[in-house]
PDB file of N, CA and C in Angstrom:
ATOM      1  N   MET A   1     -71.215  75.421 190.609  1.00 61.00           N
ATOM      2  CA  MET A   1     -71.648  74.122 190.178  1.00 61.00           C
ATOM      3  C   MET A   1     -70.419  73.279 189.834  1.00 61.00           C
ATOM      4  N   ILE A   2     -70.393  72.069 190.312  1.00 68.00           N
ATOM      5  CA  ILE A   2     -69.279  71.159 190.078  1.00 68.00           C
ATOM      6  C   ILE A   2     -69.712  70.134 189.041  1.00 68.00           C
ATOM      7  N   VAL A   3     -68.880  70.003 188.022  1.00 66.00           N
ATOM      8  CA  VAL A   3     -69.174  69.024 186.971  1.00 66.00           C
ATOM      9  C   VAL A   3     -68.266  67.825 187.191  1.00 66.00           C
ATOM     10  N   LYS A   4     -68.911  66.701 187.323  1.00 66.00           N
ATOM     11  CA  LYS A   4     -68.158  65.463 187.525  1.00 66.00           C
ATOM     12  C   LYS A   4     -67.924  64.786 186.187  1.00 66.00           C
ATOM     13  N   LYS A   5     -66.711  64.336 186.014  1.00 65.00           N
ATOM     14  CA  LYS A   5     -66.373  63.623 184.793  1.00 65.00           C
ATOM     15  C   LYS A   5     -66.858  62.178 184.913  1.00 65.00           C
ATOM     16  N   SER A   6     -67.601  61.741 183.920  1.00 65.00           N
ATOM     17  CA  SER A   6     -68.091  60.363 183.984  1.00 65.00           C
ATOM     18  C   SER A   6     -67.004  59.406 183.511  1.00 65.00           C
ATOM     19  N   LYS A   7     -67.012  58.256 184.101  1.00 68.00           N
ATOM     20  CA  LYS A   7     -66.023  57.240 183.727  1.00 68.00           C
ATOM     21  C   LYS A   7     -66.473  56.545 182.449  1.00 68.00           C
ATOM     22  N   LYS A   8     -65.494  56.274 181.614  1.00 64.00           N
ATOM     23  CA  LYS A   8     -65.785  55.516 180.405  1.00 64.00           C
ATOM     24  C   LYS A   8     -65.841  54.036 180.772  1.00 64.00           C
ATOM     25  N   PRO A   9     -66.767  53.322 180.163  1.00 63.00           N
ATOM     26  CA  PRO A   9     -66.804  51.887 180.456  1.00 63.00           C
ATOM     27  C   PRO A   9     -65.527  51.212 179.960  1.00 63.00           C
ATOM     28  N   ALA A  10     -65.100  50.228 180.700  1.00 62.00           N
ATOM     29  CA  ALA A  10     -63.888  49.492 180.328  1.00 62.00           C
ATOM     30  C   ALA A  10     -64.101  48.807 178.994  1.00 62.00           C
ATOM     31  N   LYS A  11     -63.068  48.828 178.177  1.00 64.00           N
ATOM     32  CA  LYS A  11     -63.164  48.170 176.876  1.00 64.00           C
ATOM     33  C   LYS A  11     -63.137  46.665 177.081  1.00 64.00           C
ATOM     34  N   THR A  12     -64.024  46.014 176.382  1.00 60.00           N
ATOM     35  CA  THR A  12     -64.029  44.558 176.445  1.00 60.00           C
ATOM     36  C   THR A  12     -63.043  44.037 175.414  1.00 60.00           C
ATOM     37  N   PRO A  13     -62.298  43.014 175.762  1.00 56.00           N
ATOM     38  CA  PRO A  13     -61.336  42.475 174.793  1.00 56.00           C
ATOM     39  C   PRO A  13     -62.067  41.856 173.611  1.00 56.00           C
ATOM     40  N   LYS A  14     -61.449  41.987 172.443  1.00 54.00           N
ATOM     41  CA  LYS A  14     -62.046  41.394 171.250  1.00 54.00           C
ATOM     42  C   LYS A  14     -62.002  39.879 171.371  1.00 54.00           C
ATOM     43  N   ALA A  15     -63.066  39.285 170.904  1.00 52.00           N
ATOM     44  CA  ALA A  15     -63.119  37.825 170.930  1.00 52.00           C
ATOM     45  C   ALA A  15     -62.109  37.268 169.938  1.00 52.00           C
ATOM     46  N   THR A  16     -61.337  36.328 170.368  1.00 51.00           N
ATOM     47  CA  THR A  16     -60.371  35.717 169.464  1.00 51.00           C
ATOM     48  C   THR A  16     -61.053  34.584 168.718  1.00 51.00           C
ATOM     49  N   THR A  17     -60.716  34.467 167.473  1.00 56.00           N
ATOM     50  CA  THR A  17     -61.299  33.390 166.689  1.00 56.00           C
ATOM     51  C   THR A  17     -60.556  32.099 167.009  1.00 56.00           C
ATOM     52  N   ALA A  18     -61.291  31.022 166.988  1.00 60.00           N
ATOM     53  CA  ALA A  18     -60.682  29.723 167.269  1.00 60.00           C
ATOM     54  C   ALA A  18     -59.687  29.403 166.160  1.00 60.00           C
ATOM     55  N   ARG A  19     -58.528  28.959 166.541  1.00 72.00           N
ATOM     56  CA  ARG A  19     -57.484  28.611 165.575  1.00 72.00           C
ATOM     57  C   ARG A  19     -57.358  27.104 165.520  1.00 72.00           C
ATOM     58  N   PRO A  20     -57.716  26.527 164.397  1.00 75.00           N
ATOM     59  CA  PRO A  20     -57.579  25.077 164.287  1.00 75.00           C
ATOM     60  C   PRO A  20     -56.114  24.660 164.290  1.00 75.00           C
ATOM     61  N   LYS A  21     -55.839  23.554 164.971  1.00 84.00           N
ATOM     62  CA  LYS A  21     -54.448  23.101 165.064  1.00 84.00           C
ATOM     63  C   LYS A  21     -54.032  22.224 163.886  1.00 84.00           C
ATOM     64  N   ASN A  22     -55.017  21.682 163.150  1.00 88.00           N
ATOM     65  CA  ASN A  22     -54.701  20.875 161.969  1.00 88.00           C
ATOM     66  C   ASN A  22     -55.864  20.975 160.978  1.00 88.00           C
ATOM     67  N   TRP A  23     -55.683  20.402 159.801  1.00 90.00           N
ATOM     68  CA  TRP A  23     -56.715  20.538 158.777  1.00 90.00           C
ATOM     69  C   TRP A  23     -58.009  19.826 159.151  1.00 90.00           C
ATOM     70  N   GLN A  24     -57.917  18.769 159.956  1.00 90.00           N
ATOM     71  CA  GLN A  24     -59.132  18.076 160.385  1.00 90.00           C
ATOM     72  C   GLN A  24     -60.002  18.993 161.250  1.00 90.00           C
ATOM     73  N   ASP A  25     -59.366  19.687 162.183  1.00 91.00           N
ATOM     74  CA  ASP A  25     -60.100  20.631 163.023  1.00 91.00           C
ATOM     75  C   ASP A  25     -60.649  21.786 162.190  1.00 91.00           C
ATOM     76  N   ALA A  26     -59.882  22.232 161.203  1.00 92.00           N
ATOM     77  CA  ALA A  26     -60.329  23.324 160.341  1.00 92.00           C
ATOM     78  C   ALA A  26     -61.586  22.927 159.573  1.00 92.00           C
ATOM     79  N   ILE A  27     -61.632  21.697 159.112  1.00 92.00           N
ATOM     80  CA  ILE A  27     -62.810  21.214 158.388  1.00 92.00           C
ATOM     81  C   ILE A  27     -64.028  21.230 159.310  1.00 92.00           C
ATOM     82  N   ARG A  28     -63.867  20.711 160.520  1.00 90.00           N
ATOM     83  CA  ARG A  28     -64.986  20.709 161.475  1.00 90.00           C
ATOM     84  C   ARG A  28     -65.440  22.127 161.808  1.00 90.00           C
ATOM     85  N   LEU A  29     -64.474  22.978 162.080  1.00 90.00           N
ATOM     86  CA  LEU A  29     -64.773  24.343 162.500  1.00 90.00           C
ATOM     87  C   LEU A  29     -65.428  25.154 161.384  1.00 90.00           C
ATOM     88  N   HIS A  30     -64.817  25.184 160.228  1.00 91.00           N
ATOM     89  CA  HIS A  30     -65.290  26.065 159.166  1.00 91.00           C
ATOM     90  C   HIS A  30     -66.474  25.507 158.387  1.00 91.00           C
ATOM     91  N   LEU A  31     -66.416  24.264 157.971  1.00 90.00           N
ATOM     92  CA  LEU A  31     -67.540  23.717 157.218  1.00 90.00           C
ATOM     93  C   LEU A  31     -68.760  23.492 158.102  1.00 90.00           C
ATOM     94  N   GLY A  32     -68.526  23.293 159.399  1.00 87.00           N
ATOM     95  CA  GLY A  32     -69.647  23.171 160.331  1.00 87.00           C
ATOM     96  C   GLY A  32     -70.442  24.457 160.444  1.00 87.00           C
ATOM     97  N   LYS A  33     -69.837  25.590 160.103  1.00 86.00           N
ATOM     98  CA  LYS A  33     -70.521  26.883 160.120  1.00 86.00           C
ATOM     99  C   LYS A  33     -71.405  27.082 158.890  1.00 86.00           C
ATOM    100  N   ALA A  34     -71.094  26.393 157.813  1.00 83.00           N
ATOM    101  CA  ALA A  34     -71.809  26.595 156.554  1.00 83.00           C
ATOM    102  C   ALA A  34     -73.267  26.162 156.705  1.00 83.00           C
ATOM    103  N   PRO A  35     -74.183  26.967 156.196  1.00 81.00           N
ATOM    104  CA  PRO A  35     -75.599  26.613 156.325  1.00 81.00           C
ATOM    105  C   PRO A  35     -75.940  25.364 155.524  1.00 81.00           C
ATOM    106  N   GLY A  36     -76.758  24.544 156.104  1.00 86.00           N
ATOM    107  CA  GLY A  36     -77.238  23.359 155.402  1.00 86.00           C
ATOM    108  C   GLY A  36     -76.370  22.129 155.525  1.00 86.00           C
ATOM    109  N   VAL A  37     -75.175  22.239 156.070  1.00 90.00           N
ATOM    110  CA  VAL A  37     -74.293  21.079 156.176  1.00 90.00           C
ATOM    111  C   VAL A  37     -74.717  20.241 157.382  1.00 90.00           C
ATOM    112  N   ASP A  38     -75.127  19.013 157.117  1.00 91.00           N
ATOM    113  CA  ASP A  38     -75.571  18.115 158.181  1.00 91.00           C
ATOM    114  C   ASP A  38     -74.473  17.163 158.637  1.00 91.00           C
ATOM    115  N   ALA A  39     -73.540  16.858 157.751  1.00 93.00           N
ATOM    116  CA  ALA A  39     -72.443  15.948 158.092  1.00 93.00           C
ATOM    117  C   ALA A  39     -71.272  16.215 157.149  1.00 93.00           C
ATOM    118  N   ILE A  40     -70.088  15.806 157.603  1.00 94.00           N
ATOM    119  CA  ILE A  40     -68.892  15.943 156.776  1.00 94.00           C
ATOM    120  C   ILE A  40     -68.096  14.643 156.879  1.00 94.00           C
ATOM    121  N   PHE A  41     -67.711  14.126 155.732  1.00 95.00           N
ATOM    122  CA  PHE A  41     -66.896  12.920 155.645  1.00 95.00           C
ATOM    123  C   PHE A  41     -65.575  13.276 154.979  1.00 95.00           C
ATOM    124  N   VAL A  42     -64.528  12.527 155.322  1.00 95.00           N
ATOM    125  CA  VAL A  42     -63.204  12.765 154.762  1.00 95.00           C
ATOM    126  C   VAL A  42     -62.600  11.434 154.330  1.00 95.00           C
ATOM    127  N   ALA A  43     -61.926  11.464 153.193  1.00 95.00           N
ATOM    128  CA  ALA A  43     -61.170  10.305 152.710  1.00 95.00           C
ATOM    129  C   ALA A  43     -59.886  10.830 152.071  1.00 95.00           C
ATOM    130  N   THR A  44     -58.783  10.147 152.322  1.00 94.00           N
ATOM    131  CA  THR A  44     -57.506  10.550 151.743  1.00 94.00           C
ATOM    132  C   THR A  44     -57.091   9.514 150.707  1.00 94.00           C
ATOM    133  N   GLU A  45     -56.728  10.020 149.522  1.00 92.00           N
ATOM    134  CA  GLU A  45     -56.330   9.125 148.440  1.00 92.00           C
ATOM    135  C   GLU A  45     -55.220   9.788 147.639  1.00 92.00           C
ATOM    136  N   ASN A  46     -54.097   9.108 147.497  1.00 93.00           N
ATOM    137  CA  ASN A  46     -52.957   9.603 146.724  1.00 93.00           C
ATOM    138  C   ASN A  46     -52.536  11.014 147.134  1.00 93.00           C
ATOM    139  N   GLY A  47     -52.537  11.283 148.418  1.00 92.00           N
ATOM    140  CA  GLY A  47     -52.088  12.578 148.914  1.00 92.00           C
ATOM    141  C   GLY A  47     -53.119  13.689 148.834  1.00 92.00           C
ATOM    142  N   THR A  48     -54.306  13.395 148.359  1.00 95.00           N
ATOM    143  CA  THR A  48     -55.375  14.387 148.266  1.00 95.00           C
ATOM    144  C   THR A  48     -56.442  14.083 149.309  1.00 95.00           C
ATOM    145  N   VAL A  49     -56.878  15.118 150.000  1.00 95.00           N
ATOM    146  CA  VAL A  49     -57.935  14.982 151.000  1.00 95.00           C
ATOM    147  C   VAL A  49     -59.264  15.291 150.322  1.00 95.00           C
ATOM    148  N   HIS A  50     -60.113  14.289 150.235  1.00 96.00           N
ATOM    149  CA  HIS A  50     -61.453  14.458 149.665  1.00 96.00           C
ATOM    150  C   HIS A  50     -62.408  14.757 150.819  1.00 96.00           C
ATOM    151  N   VAL A  51     -63.099  15.883 150.715  1.00 96.00           N
ATOM    152  CA  VAL A  51     -64.010  16.331 151.762  1.00 96.00           C
ATOM    153  C   VAL A  51     -65.424  16.318 151.187  1.00 96.00           C
ATOM    154  N   TYR A  52     -66.318  15.578 151.837  1.00 95.00           N
ATOM    155  CA  TYR A  52     -67.696  15.440 151.381  1.00 95.00           C
ATOM    156  C   TYR A  52     -68.620  16.137 152.362  1.00 95.00           C
ATOM    157  N   SER A  53     -69.231  17.233 151.924  1.00 93.00           N
ATOM    158  CA  SER A  53     -70.208  17.951 152.740  1.00 93.00           C
ATOM    159  C   SER A  53     -71.576  17.383 152.401  1.00 93.00           C
ATOM    160  N   ILE A  54     -72.271  16.882 153.413  1.00 92.00           N
ATOM    161  CA  ILE A  54     -73.577  16.266 153.207  1.00 92.00           C
ATOM    162  C   ILE A  54     -74.655  17.283 153.558  1.00 92.00           C
ATOM    163  N   VAL A  55     -75.531  17.565 152.588  1.00 90.00           N
ATOM    164  CA  VAL A  55     -76.614  18.518 152.774  1.00 90.00           C
ATOM    165  C   VAL A  55     -77.945  17.820 152.523  1.00 90.00           C
ATOM    166  N   LYS A  56     -79.029  18.458 152.947  1.00 86.00           N
ATOM    167  CA  LYS A  56     -80.355  17.858 152.762  1.00 86.00           C
ATOM    168  C   LYS A  56     -80.672  17.702 151.282  1.00 86.00           C
ATOM    169  N   GLU A  57     -80.406  18.756 150.524  1.00 82.00           N
ATOM    170  CA  GLU A  57     -80.628  18.720 149.083  1.00 82.00           C
ATOM    171  C   GLU A  57     -79.661  19.686 148.417  1.00 82.00           C
ATOM    172  N   ILE A  58     -79.376  19.440 147.151  1.00 81.00           N
ATOM    173  CA  ILE A  58     -78.459  20.300 146.411  1.00 81.00           C
ATOM    174  C   ILE A  58     -79.237  21.559 146.020  1.00 81.00           C
ATOM    175  N   ARG A  59     -78.847  22.668 146.651  1.00 78.00           N
ATOM    176  CA  ARG A  59     -79.506  23.953 146.378  1.00 78.00           C
ATOM    177  C   ARG A  59     -78.432  25.017 146.275  1.00 78.00           C
ATOM    178  N   GLU A  60     -78.666  25.972 145.423  1.00 80.00           N
ATOM    179  CA  GLU A  60     -77.703  27.049 145.214  1.00 80.00           C
ATOM    180  C   GLU A  60     -77.460  27.849 146.490  1.00 80.00           C
ATOM    181  N   LYS A  61     -78.471  27.958 147.337  1.00 75.00           N
ATOM    182  CA  LYS A  61     -78.320  28.757 148.558  1.00 75.00           C
ATOM    183  C   LYS A  61     -77.271  28.175 149.508  1.00 75.00           C
ATOM    184  N   TYR A  62     -76.981  26.896 149.433  1.00 74.00           N
ATOM    185  CA  TYR A  62     -75.966  26.280 150.282  1.00 74.00           C
ATOM    186  C   TYR A  62     -74.545  26.525 149.766  1.00 74.00           C
ATOM    187  N   TYR A  63     -74.406  26.706 148.456  1.00 79.00           N
ATOM    188  CA  TYR A  63     -73.082  26.772 147.854  1.00 79.00           C
ATOM    189  C   TYR A  63     -72.263  27.985 148.266  1.00 79.00           C
ATOM    190  N   LYS A  64     -72.884  29.156 148.379  1.00 80.00           N
ATOM    191  CA  LYS A  64     -72.111  30.353 148.706  1.00 80.00           C
ATOM    192  C   LYS A  64     -71.384  30.186 150.044  1.00 80.00           C
ATOM    193  N   GLY A  65     -72.116  29.770 151.077  1.00 82.00           N
ATOM    194  CA  GLY A  65     -71.491  29.569 152.379  1.00 82.00           C
ATOM    195  C   GLY A  65     -70.430  28.489 152.353  1.00 82.00           C
ATOM    196  N   LEU A  66     -70.692  27.427 151.622  1.00 89.00           N
ATOM    197  CA  LEU A  66     -69.724  26.340 151.513  1.00 89.00           C
ATOM    198  C   LEU A  66     -68.450  26.801 150.815  1.00 89.00           C
ATOM    199  N   LEU A  67     -68.595  27.493 149.715  1.00 89.00           N
ATOM    200  CA  LEU A  67     -67.423  27.947 148.959  1.00 89.00           C
ATOM    201  C   LEU A  67     -66.563  28.899 149.779  1.00 89.00           C
ATOM    202  N   GLU A  68     -67.201  29.768 150.538  1.00 90.00           N
ATOM    203  CA  GLU A  68     -66.444  30.699 151.385  1.00 90.00           C
ATOM    204  C   GLU A  68     -65.635  29.945 152.438  1.00 90.00           C
ATOM    205  N   GLN A  69     -66.244  28.981 153.078  1.00 92.00           N
ATOM    206  CA  GLN A  69     -65.559  28.228 154.131  1.00 92.00           C
ATOM    207  C   GLN A  69     -64.478  27.317 153.543  1.00 92.00           C
ATOM    208  N   GLU A  70     -64.723  26.746 152.378  1.00 92.00           N
ATOM    209  CA  GLU A  70     -63.706  25.914 151.728  1.00 92.00           C
ATOM    210  C   GLU A  70     -62.475  26.758 151.390  1.00 92.00           C
ATOM    211  N   ALA A  71     -62.691  27.990 150.946  1.00 93.00           N
ATOM    212  CA  ALA A  71     -61.575  28.880 150.623  1.00 93.00           C
ATOM    213  C   ALA A  71     -60.749  29.208 151.862  1.00 93.00           C
ATOM    214  N   VAL A  72     -61.417  29.372 153.000  1.00 92.00           N
ATOM    215  CA  VAL A  72     -60.706  29.648 154.261  1.00 92.00           C
ATOM    216  C   VAL A  72     -59.798  28.466 154.618  1.00 92.00           C
ATOM    217  N   ILE A  73     -60.309  27.265 154.451  1.00 93.00           N
ATOM    218  CA  ILE A  73     -59.527  26.061 154.772  1.00 93.00           C
ATOM    219  C   ILE A  73     -58.321  25.944 153.838  1.00 93.00           C
ATOM    220  N   GLU A  74     -58.539  26.131 152.549  1.00 94.00           N
ATOM    221  CA  GLU A  74     -57.438  26.027 151.585  1.00 94.00           C
ATOM    222  C   GLU A  74     -56.365  27.083 151.841  1.00 94.00           C
ATOM    223  N   LYS A  75     -56.777  28.263 152.241  1.00 93.00           N
ATOM    224  CA  LYS A  75     -55.822  29.342 152.525  1.00 93.00           C
ATOM    225  C   LYS A  75     -55.016  29.047 153.790  1.00 93.00           C
ATOM    226  N   ALA A  76     -55.662  28.450 154.777  1.00 92.00           N
ATOM    227  CA  ALA A  76     -54.987  28.142 156.039  1.00 92.00           C
ATOM    228  C   ALA A  76     -54.005  26.979 155.906  1.00 92.00           C
ATOM    229  N   PHE A  77     -54.266  26.063 154.976  1.00 93.00           N
ATOM    230  CA  PHE A  77     -53.416  24.888 154.797  1.00 93.00           C
ATOM    231  C   PHE A  77     -53.035  24.724 153.322  1.00 93.00           C
ATOM    232  N   PRO A  78     -52.206  25.632 152.795  1.00 93.00           N
ATOM    233  CA  PRO A  78     -51.858  25.575 151.367  1.00 93.00           C
ATOM    234  C   PRO A  78     -51.028  24.345 150.985  1.00 93.00           C
ATOM    235  N   GLU A  79     -50.406  23.716 151.960  1.00 94.00           N
ATOM    236  CA  GLU A  79     -49.585  22.539 151.675  1.00 94.00           C
ATOM    237  C   GLU A  79     -50.406  21.269 151.493  1.00 94.00           C
ATOM    238  N   VAL A  80     -51.703  21.336 151.805  1.00 93.00           N
ATOM    239  CA  VAL A  80     -52.583  20.171 151.694  1.00 93.00           C
ATOM    240  C   VAL A  80     -53.427  20.305 150.425  1.00 93.00           C
ATOM    241  N   SER A  81     -53.507  19.217 149.673  1.00 95.00           N
ATOM    242  CA  SER A  81     -54.325  19.193 148.463  1.00 95.00           C
ATOM    243  C   SER A  81     -55.738  18.742 148.841  1.00 95.00           C
ATOM    244  N   PHE A  82     -56.699  19.650 148.702  1.00 95.00           N
ATOM    245  CA  PHE A  82     -58.095  19.344 149.031  1.00 95.00           C
ATOM    246  C   PHE A  82     -58.910  19.189 147.758  1.00 95.00           C
ATOM    247  N   ASP A  83     -59.912  18.319 147.824  1.00 95.00           N
ATOM    248  CA  ASP A  83     -60.903  18.178 146.766  1.00 95.00           C
ATOM    249  C   ASP A  83     -62.257  18.145 147.466  1.00 95.00           C
ATOM    250  N   PHE A  84     -63.038  19.218 147.308  1.00 95.00           N
ATOM    251  CA  PHE A  84     -64.308  19.350 148.025  1.00 95.00           C
ATOM    252  C   PHE A  84     -65.463  18.853 147.171  1.00 95.00           C
ATOM    253  N   HIS A  85     -66.379  18.144 147.806  1.00 93.00           N
ATOM    254  CA  HIS A  85     -67.562  17.590 147.148  1.00 93.00           C
ATOM    255  C   HIS A  85     -68.787  17.915 148.001  1.00 93.00           C
ATOM    256  N   THR A  86     -69.923  18.022 147.349  1.00 92.00           N
ATOM    257  CA  THR A  86     -71.187  18.210 148.058  1.00 92.00           C
ATOM    258  C   THR A  86     -72.125  17.090 147.636  1.00 92.00           C
ATOM    259  N   ARG A  87     -72.739  16.439 148.625  1.00 91.00           N
ATOM    260  CA  ARG A  87     -73.663  15.333 148.352  1.00 91.00           C
ATOM    261  C   ARG A  87     -74.945  15.552 149.131  1.00 91.00           C
ATOM    262  N   ALA A  88     -76.055  15.136 148.546  1.00 89.00           N
ATOM    263  CA  ALA A  88     -77.346  15.217 149.225  1.00 89.00           C
ATOM    264  C   ALA A  88     -77.625  13.901 149.922  1.00 89.00           C
ATOM    265  N   HIS A  89     -78.167  13.985 151.151  1.00 87.00           N
ATOM    266  CA  HIS A  89     -78.467  12.724 151.851  1.00 87.00           C
ATOM    267  C   HIS A  89     -79.821  12.170 151.453  1.00 87.00           C
ATOM    268  N   GLN A  90     -80.637  12.926 150.740  1.00 83.00           N
ATOM    269  CA  GLN A  90     -81.892  12.459 150.144  1.00 83.00           C
ATOM    270  C   GLN A  90     -82.793  11.720 151.127  1.00 83.00           C
ATOM    271  N   GLY A  91     -82.913  12.265 152.327  1.00 82.00           N
ATOM    272  CA  GLY A  91     -83.797  11.675 153.322  1.00 82.00           C
ATOM    273  C   GLY A  91     -83.164  10.582 154.165  1.00 82.00           C
ATOM    274  N   ARG A  92     -81.992  10.111 153.779  1.00 86.00           N
ATOM    275  CA  ARG A  92     -81.299   9.112 154.602  1.00 86.00           C
ATOM    276  C   ARG A  92     -80.675   9.800 155.800  1.00 86.00           C
ATOM    277  N   LYS A  93     -80.206   9.028 156.742  1.00 91.00           N
ATOM    278  CA  LYS A  93     -79.501   9.597 157.884  1.00 91.00           C
ATOM    279  C   LYS A  93     -78.210  10.231 157.373  1.00 91.00           C
ATOM    280  N   PRO A  94     -77.935  11.491 157.737  1.00 89.00           N
ATOM    281  CA  PRO A  94     -76.699  12.125 157.291  1.00 89.00           C
ATOM    282  C   PRO A  94     -75.452  11.343 157.722  1.00 89.00           C
ATOM    283  N   SER A  95     -75.524  10.691 158.874  1.00 89.00           N
ATOM    284  CA  SER A  95     -74.368   9.944 159.380  1.00 89.00           C
ATOM    285  C   SER A  95     -74.057   8.706 158.546  1.00 89.00           C
ATOM    286  N   GLU A  96     -74.985   8.303 157.680  1.00 88.00           N
ATOM    287  CA  GLU A  96     -74.794   7.127 156.839  1.00 88.00           C
ATOM    288  C   GLU A  96     -74.749   7.481 155.354  1.00 88.00           C
ATOM    289  N   SER A  97     -74.570   8.759 155.042  1.00 87.00           N
ATOM    290  CA  SER A  97     -74.668   9.218 153.660  1.00 87.00           C
ATOM    291  C   SER A  97     -73.326   9.500 152.991  1.00 87.00           C
ATOM    292  N   GLY A  98     -72.248   9.208 153.662  1.00 88.00           N
ATOM    293  CA  GLY A  98     -70.929   9.438 153.072  1.00 88.00           C
ATOM    294  C   GLY A  98     -70.538   8.301 152.158  1.00 88.00           C
ATOM    295  N   PRO A  99     -69.522   8.520 151.341  1.00 89.00           N
ATOM    296  CA  PRO A  99     -69.054   7.456 150.456  1.00 89.00           C
ATOM    297  C   PRO A  99     -68.360   6.345 151.242  1.00 89.00           C
ATOM    298  N   LEU A 100     -68.281   5.188 150.617  1.00 88.00           N
ATOM    299  CA  LEU A 100     -67.575   4.066 151.242  1.00 88.00           C
ATOM    300  C   LEU A 100     -66.134   4.455 151.521  1.00 88.00           C
ATOM    301  N   PHE A 101     -65.570   3.898 152.550  1.00 91.00           N
ATOM    302  CA  PHE A 101     -64.175   4.096 152.937  1.00 91.00           C
ATOM    303  C   PHE A 101     -63.848   5.546 153.321  1.00 91.00           C
ATOM    304  N   SER A 102     -64.871   6.296 153.747  1.00 92.00           N
ATOM    305  CA  SER A 102     -64.632   7.644 154.242  1.00 92.00           C
ATOM    306  C   SER A 102     -64.943   7.675 155.726  1.00 92.00           C
ATOM    307  N   GLU A 103     -64.422   8.693 156.386  1.00 93.00           N
ATOM    308  CA  GLU A 103     -64.568   8.816 157.839  1.00 93.00           C
ATOM    309  C   GLU A 103     -65.470  10.012 158.166  1.00 93.00           C
ATOM    310  N   LEU A 104     -66.446   9.779 159.026  1.00 93.00           N
ATOM    311  CA  LEU A 104     -67.314  10.851 159.499  1.00 93.00           C
ATOM    312  C   LEU A 104     -66.533  11.717 160.474  1.00 93.00           C
ATOM    313  N   VAL A 105     -66.417  13.028 160.186  1.00 93.00           N
ATOM    314  CA  VAL A 105     -65.674  13.918 161.056  1.00 93.00           C
ATOM    315  C   VAL A 105     -66.552  14.994 161.699  1.00 93.00           C
ATOM    316  N   TYR A 106     -67.793  15.151 161.187  1.00 90.00           N
ATOM    317  CA  TYR A 106     -68.692  16.154 161.750  1.00 90.00           C
ATOM    318  C   TYR A 106     -70.126  15.705 161.527  1.00 90.00           C
ATOM    319  N   LEU A 107     -70.952  15.881 162.541  1.00 92.00           N
ATOM    320  CA  LEU A 107     -72.368  15.568 162.447  1.00 92.00           C
ATOM    321  C   LEU A 107     -73.132  16.627 163.210  1.00 92.00           C
ATOM    322  N   ARG A 108     -74.071  17.270 162.557  1.00 85.00           N
ATOM    323  CA  ARG A 108     -74.877  18.313 163.201  1.00 85.00           C
ATOM    324  C   ARG A 108     -75.917  17.672 164.078  1.00 85.00           C
TER     325      ARG A 108
END
């Protein structure tokens, strides 16, 4: 009796994570993953980047995902001073729910 050796399936390469090239891309990439985030606005004032995550309503279940993603951004760009905020759009269009003089950078 001849025993044939079976071939092992070829290993698939590990998926590489997307690497943001700047903090703006990092905000879109990471905060866009957070559950409940419908839009993100950014405003820069006195060297600090204010990031406004717009959610349907302020709920504790949204905060854990947001805090994790905010920490990833701060770790990736330690030279940038971030100030993260969460706002509810309260039934308004998320694209119109950011503060005055801020720029919409992400819309779900």
